[in-house]
PDB file of C-alpha atoms in Angstrom:
ATOM      1  CA  GLY A   1      76.599-154.143 137.603  1.00  0.00           C
ATOM      2  CA  ASP A   2      76.593-152.063 140.700  1.00  0.00           C
ATOM      3  CA  GLY A   3      72.872-152.448 141.426  1.00  0.00           C
ATOM      4  CA  ASP A   4      72.156-148.749 141.893  1.00  0.00           C
ATOM      5  CA  GLY A   5      69.092-148.802 139.608  1.00  0.00           C
ATOM      6  CA  VAL A   6      70.787-146.655 136.944  1.00  0.00           C
ATOM      7  CA  ALA A   7      71.920-148.162 133.632  1.00  0.00           C
ATOM      8  CA  GLU A   8      75.656-147.463 133.450  1.00  0.00           C
ATOM      9  CA  THR A   9      78.639-148.489 131.353  1.00  0.00           C
ATOM     10  CA  PHE A  10      81.699-150.110 132.950  1.00  0.00           C
ATOM     11  CA  ASN A  11      84.977-150.899 131.192  1.00  0.00           C
ATOM     12  CA  VAL A  12      86.060-154.543 131.257  1.00  0.00           C
ATOM     13  CA  LYS A  13      89.474-154.613 132.952  1.00  0.00           C
ATOM     14  CA  GLU A  14      92.365-155.750 130.790  1.00  0.00           C
ATOM     15  CA  PHE A  15      95.171-157.796 132.358  1.00  0.00           C
ATOM     16  CA  GLY A  16      97.216-158.826 129.313  1.00  0.00           C
ATOM     17  CA  ALA A  17      96.683-161.975 127.269  1.00  0.00           C
ATOM     18  CA  PRO A  18      94.925-163.889 128.515  1.00  0.00           C
ATOM     19  CA  ASP A  19      92.823-161.313 130.335  1.00  0.00           C
ATOM     20  CA  TYR A  20      90.539-163.932 131.896  1.00  0.00           C
ATOM     21  CA  PHE A  21      90.462-167.704 132.215  1.00  0.00           C
ATOM     22  CA  ASN A  22      86.653-167.865 132.208  1.00  0.00           C
ATOM     23  CA  LEU A  23      84.463-164.782 131.959  1.00  0.00           C
ATOM     24  CA  LEU A  24      80.834-164.445 133.072  1.00  0.00           C
ATOM     25  CA  ILE A  25      78.779-161.326 132.284  1.00  0.00           C
ATOM     26  CA  ASN A  26      75.719-161.615 134.535  1.00  0.00           C
ATOM     27  CA  ASP A  27      73.963-158.473 135.725  1.00  0.00           C
ATOM     28  CA  THR A  28      70.975-159.758 137.729  1.00  0.00           C
ATOM     29  CA  HIS A  29      69.532-156.332 138.598  1.00  0.00           C
ATOM     30  CA  ALA A  30      66.291-154.954 137.147  1.00  0.00           C
ATOM     31  CA  THR A  31      68.146-152.098 135.435  1.00  0.00           C
ATOM     32  CA  LYS A  32      70.953-153.715 133.446  1.00  0.00           C
ATOM     33  CA  ASP A  33      74.437-152.281 133.031  1.00  0.00           C
ATOM     34  CA  THR A  34      76.774-152.486 130.046  1.00  0.00           C
ATOM     35  CA  PHE A  35      80.254-154.007 130.263  1.00  0.00           C
ATOM     36  CA  GLN A  36      82.343-152.419 127.532  1.00  0.00           C
ATOM     37  CA  ASN A  37      85.551-153.693 125.996  1.00  0.00           C
ATOM     38  CA  THR A  38      88.130-150.965 125.305  1.00  0.00           C
ATOM     39  CA  THR A  39      91.034-153.004 123.837  1.00  0.00           C
ATOM     40  CA  THR A  40      91.428-156.571 122.551  1.00  0.00           C
ATOM     41  CA  LEU A  41      89.951-158.976 125.105  1.00  0.00           C
ATOM     42  CA  SER A  42      91.483-162.444 125.407  1.00  0.00           C
ATOM     43  CA  VAL A  43      89.636-165.195 127.290  1.00  0.00           C
ATOM     44  CA  SER A  44      91.343-168.540 127.809  1.00  0.00           C
ATOM     45  CA  GLY A  45      88.386-170.804 128.523  1.00  0.00           C
ATOM     46  CA  THR A  46      84.703-169.984 128.240  1.00  0.00           C
ATOM     47  CA  MET A  47      82.751-166.748 128.070  1.00  0.00           C
ATOM     48  CA  THR A  48      79.089-166.567 129.070  1.00  0.00           C
ATOM     49  CA  VAL A  49      76.654-163.653 128.808  1.00  0.00           C
ATOM     50  CA  THR A  50      73.522-164.260 130.912  1.00  0.00           C
ATOM     51  CA  GLY A  51      72.480-160.757 131.993  1.00  0.00           C
ATOM     52  CA  GLY A  52      73.327-157.206 131.021  1.00  0.00           C
ATOM     53  CA  THR A  53      75.276-156.256 127.923  1.00  0.00           C
ATOM     54  CA  TYR A  54      78.770-157.136 126.773  1.00  0.00           C
ATOM     55  CA  ASP A  55      79.750-154.448 124.265  1.00  0.00           C
ATOM     56  CA  ALA A  56      82.812-155.390 122.226  1.00  0.00           C
ATOM     57  CA  GLY A  57      82.402-152.125 120.334  1.00  0.00           C
ATOM     58  CA  SER A  58      85.102-151.759 117.706  1.00  0.00           C
ATOM     59  CA  THR A  59      87.581-154.014 119.539  1.00  0.00           C
ATOM     60  CA  ALA A  60      88.394-157.699 119.095  1.00  0.00           C
ATOM     61  CA  THR A  61      87.278-160.472 121.432  1.00  0.00           C
ATOM     62  CA  ALA A  62      89.138-163.805 121.356  1.00  0.00           C
ATOM     63  CA  VAL A  63      87.709-166.769 123.304  1.00  0.00           C
ATOM     64  CA  THR A  64      89.482-170.153 123.228  1.00  0.00           C
ATOM     65  CA  GLY A  65      86.518-172.095 124.655  1.00  0.00           C
ATOM     66  CA  LEU A  66      82.789-171.988 124.033  1.00  0.00           C
ATOM     67  CA  ILE A  67      81.030-168.640 124.101  1.00  0.00           C
ATOM     68  CA  THR A  68      77.425-168.817 125.305  1.00  0.00           C
ATOM     69  CA  VAL A  69      74.732-166.150 125.117  1.00  0.00           C
ATOM     70  CA  ASN A  70      72.018-167.320 127.493  1.00  0.00           C
ATOM     71  CA  GLY A  71      70.231-164.056 128.223  1.00  0.00           C
ATOM     72  CA  GLY A  72      71.574-160.550 127.956  1.00  0.00           C
ATOM     73  CA  LEU A  73      73.180-159.047 124.875  1.00  0.00           C
ATOM     74  CA  PHE A  74      76.516-159.576 123.122  1.00  0.00           C
ATOM     75  CA  SER A  75      77.121-156.635 120.800  1.00  0.00           C
ATOM     76  CA  ALA A  76      79.983-156.088 118.354  1.00  0.00           C
ATOM     77  CA  THR A  77      80.165-153.011 116.133  1.00  0.00           C
ATOM     78  CA  SER A  78      83.230-153.927 114.106  1.00  0.00           C
ATOM     79  CA  ASN A  79      86.576-155.765 114.315  1.00  0.00           C
ATOM     80  CA  GLN A  80      87.057-159.521 114.684  1.00  0.00           C
ATOM     81  CA  GLN A  81      85.229-161.727 117.165  1.00  0.00           C
ATOM     82  CA  LEU A  82      87.159-165.010 117.431  1.00  0.00           C
ATOM     83  CA  PHE A  83      85.207-167.873 119.009  1.00  0.00           C
ATOM     84  CA  TYR A  84      87.616-170.789 118.675  1.00  0.00           C
ATOM     85  CA  GLY A  85      85.500-173.180 120.768  1.00  0.00           C
ATOM     86  CA  GLY A  86      82.144-172.420 119.144  1.00  0.00           C
ATOM     87  CA  LEU A  87      79.132-170.198 119.786  1.00  0.00           C
ATOM     88  CA  THR A  88      75.824-171.113 121.427  1.00  0.00           C
ATOM     89  CA  VAL A  89      72.867-168.706 121.594  1.00  0.00           C
ATOM     90  CA  SER A  90      70.007-170.155 123.652  1.00  0.00           C
ATOM     91  CA  SER A  91      68.306-166.922 124.778  1.00  0.00           C
ATOM     92  CA  GLY A  92      69.148-163.249 124.721  1.00  0.00           C
ATOM     93  CA  THR A  93      70.625-161.548 121.668  1.00  0.00           C
ATOM     94  CA  PHE A  94      73.853-161.662 119.703  1.00  0.00           C
ATOM     95  CA  THR A  95      74.385-158.674 117.400  1.00  0.00           C
ATOM     96  CA  GLY A  96      77.365-158.881 115.053  1.00  0.00           C
ATOM     97  CA  GLY A  97      77.085-155.472 113.377  1.00  0.00           C
ATOM     98  CA  GLY A  98      79.910-154.723 110.968  1.00  0.00           C
ATOM     99  CA  SER A  99      82.253-157.263 112.560  1.00  0.00           C
ATOM    100  CA  THR A 100      83.756-160.478 111.228  1.00  0.00           C
ATOM    101  CA  VAL A 101      82.935-163.457 113.449  1.00  0.00           C
ATOM    102  CA  PHE A 102      84.913-166.705 113.348  1.00  0.00           C
ATOM    103  CA  VAL A 103      83.170-169.727 114.948  1.00  0.00           C
ATOM    104  CA  GLY A 104      84.759-173.100 115.731  1.00  0.00           C
ATOM    105  CA  ALA A 105      88.259-172.738 114.307  1.00  0.00           C
ATOM    106  CA  THR A 106      89.628-175.306 116.792  1.00  0.00           C
ATOM    107  CA  SER A 107      86.491-177.008 118.140  1.00  0.00           C
ATOM    108  CA  GLY A 108      82.802-176.428 118.702  1.00  0.00           C
ATOM    109  CA  ASN A 109      79.967-175.480 116.424  1.00  0.00           C
ATOM    110  CA  PHE A 110      77.465-172.711 115.799  1.00  0.00           C
ATOM    111  CA  LEU A 111      74.239-173.464 117.695  1.00  0.00           C
ATOM    112  CA  LEU A 112      71.180-171.199 117.750  1.00  0.00           C
ATOM    113  CA  SER A 113      68.474-172.849 119.873  1.00  0.00           C
ATOM    114  CA  GLY A 114      66.677-169.736 121.164  1.00  0.00           C
ATOM    115  CA  GLY A 115      67.013-165.986 121.364  1.00  0.00           C
ATOM    116  CA  ILE A 116      68.057-163.778 118.459  1.00  0.00           C
ATOM    117  CA  PHE A 117      71.169-163.907 116.297  1.00  0.00           C
ATOM    118  CA  ASN A 118      71.744-160.775 114.200  1.00  0.00           C
ATOM    119  CA  ALA A 119      74.419-161.820 111.736  1.00  0.00           C
ATOM    120  CA  PRO A 120      77.611-159.791 111.339  1.00  0.00           C
ATOM    121  CA  SER A 121      78.999-158.574 108.020  1.00  0.00           C
ATOM    122  CA  ILE A 122      80.947-161.838 107.721  1.00  0.00           C
ATOM    123  CA  LEU A 123      80.240-165.041 109.648  1.00  0.00           C
ATOM    124  CA  ASN A 124      82.896-167.737 109.135  1.00  0.00           C
ATOM    125  CA  ILE A 125      81.786-171.211 110.259  1.00  0.00           C
ATOM    126  CA  TYR A 126      84.515-173.860 110.576  1.00  0.00           C
ATOM    127  CA  ARG A 127      82.350-176.735 111.778  1.00  0.00           C
ATOM    128  CA  ASP A 128      78.603-177.474 111.962  1.00  0.00           C
ATOM    129  CA  PHE A 129      75.812-174.901 111.788  1.00  0.00           C
ATOM    130  CA  ASN A 130      72.706-175.844 113.784  1.00  0.00           C
ATOM    131  CA  HIS A 131      69.652-173.578 113.888  1.00  0.00           C
ATOM    132  CA  SER A 132      67.082-175.475 115.953  1.00  0.00           C
ATOM    133  CA  GLY A 133      65.201-172.511 117.443  1.00  0.00           C
ATOM    134  CA  GLY A 134      65.270-168.776 117.927  1.00  0.00           C
ATOM    135  CA  THR A 135      65.604-166.178 115.190  1.00  0.00           C
ATOM    136  CA  PHE A 136      68.446-165.921 112.676  1.00  0.00           C
ATOM    137  CA  ASN A 137      68.508-162.474 111.057  1.00  0.00           C
ATOM    138  CA  ALA A 138      70.838-162.667 108.056  1.00  0.00           C
ATOM    139  CA  GLY A 139      70.956-158.932 107.415  1.00  0.00           C
ATOM    140  CA  SER A 140      73.158-157.998 104.462  1.00  0.00           C
ATOM    141  CA  GLY A 141      76.110-160.167 105.498  1.00  0.00           C
ATOM    142  CA  THR A 142      77.790-163.306 104.225  1.00  0.00           C
ATOM    143  CA  VAL A 143      77.889-166.709 105.905  1.00  0.00           C
ATOM    144  CA  SER A 144      80.971-168.597 104.801  1.00  0.00           C
ATOM    145  CA  PHE A 145      81.503-172.296 105.477  1.00  0.00           C
ATOM    146  CA  THR A 146      85.277-172.529 105.523  1.00  0.00           C
ATOM    147  CA  GLY A 147      85.790-176.288 105.734  1.00  0.00           C
ATOM    148  CA  GLY A 148      87.629-176.533 109.033  1.00  0.00           C
ATOM    149  CA  ALA A 149      86.106-180.004 109.428  1.00  0.00           C
ATOM    150  CA  SER A 150      86.198-182.649 106.710  1.00  0.00           C
ATOM    151  CA  ILE A 151      82.384-182.480 106.498  1.00  0.00           C
ATOM    152  CA  GLN A 152      80.287-179.545 107.664  1.00  0.00           C
ATOM    153  CA  ASN A 153      76.619-180.054 108.419  1.00  0.00           C
ATOM    154  CA  ILE A 154      73.949-177.373 108.146  1.00  0.00           C
ATOM    155  CA  TYR A 155      70.842-178.093 110.193  1.00  0.00           C
ATOM    156  CA  GLY A 156      67.669-176.071 110.418  1.00  0.00           C
ATOM    157  CA  ASP A 157      65.456-173.827 108.365  1.00  0.00           C
ATOM    158  CA  THR A 158      67.640-170.776 107.778  1.00  0.00           C
ATOM    159  CA  THR A 159      67.682-168.069 105.138  1.00  0.00           C
ATOM    160  CA  PHE A 160      71.120-166.667 104.327  1.00  0.00           C
ATOM    161  CA  ASN A 161      71.703-163.383 102.496  1.00  0.00           C
ATOM    162  CA  ASN A 162      75.012-164.488 100.944  1.00  0.00           C
ATOM    163  CA  PHE A 163      76.295-168.049 101.258  1.00  0.00           C
ATOM    164  CA  SER A 164      79.754-169.317 100.365  1.00  0.00           C
ATOM    165  CA  VAL A 165      81.644-172.599 100.700  1.00  0.00           C
ATOM    166  CA  SER A 166      85.406-173.044 100.622  1.00  0.00           C
ATOM    167  CA  GLY A 167      87.953-175.363 102.169  1.00  0.00           C
ATOM    168  CA  ILE A 168      88.816-179.040 102.283  1.00  0.00           C
ATOM    169  CA  GLY A 169      85.517-180.709 103.147  1.00  0.00           C
ATOM    170  CA  GLY A 170      82.074-181.031 101.757  1.00  0.00           C
ATOM    171  CA  ILE A 171      78.792-179.633 102.980  1.00  0.00           C
ATOM    172  CA  THR A 172      75.796-181.707 104.057  1.00  0.00           C
ATOM    173  CA  LEU A 173      72.494-179.849 104.017  1.00  0.00           C
ATOM    174  CA  ALA A 174      69.921-181.202 106.477  1.00  0.00           C
ATOM    175  CA  PHE A 175      66.644-179.269 106.764  1.00  0.00           C
TER     176      PHE A 175
END
């Protein structure tokens, strides 16, 4: 943010795909700003939210590497959030809203080790699901294990609202 002590909203600049090679949202000021996406955002590499708010709103976010929420807030109202390299939430909050979130289509897993994960309408998991800490709020959505890996593992004590399995592999439940 700009550090003026007033919570403000700034548009994330678009440069054309990819928009960024690694993106860090880190407002370290006492009064946090919001960084709002206005069109499809494409990140080739990693995306990390450690302070402030990244607001995808009703636009898509596509990240080829790992996306990490380690403080701050990642908020999506609708549209697709494509996290090809996996999603890690270790502190802060991820709120999926009415969006569809795809995790681990090419690599990486879903890992919730701290913070809060508010599930989107549809959460598609292509690899392992690991809930070792933090809070998983299922809401009214569906978690779908799509079989991107030959075997998908589900670790942790988690309550899902709707649960589906499809794809080529099997599912191993480990609680």
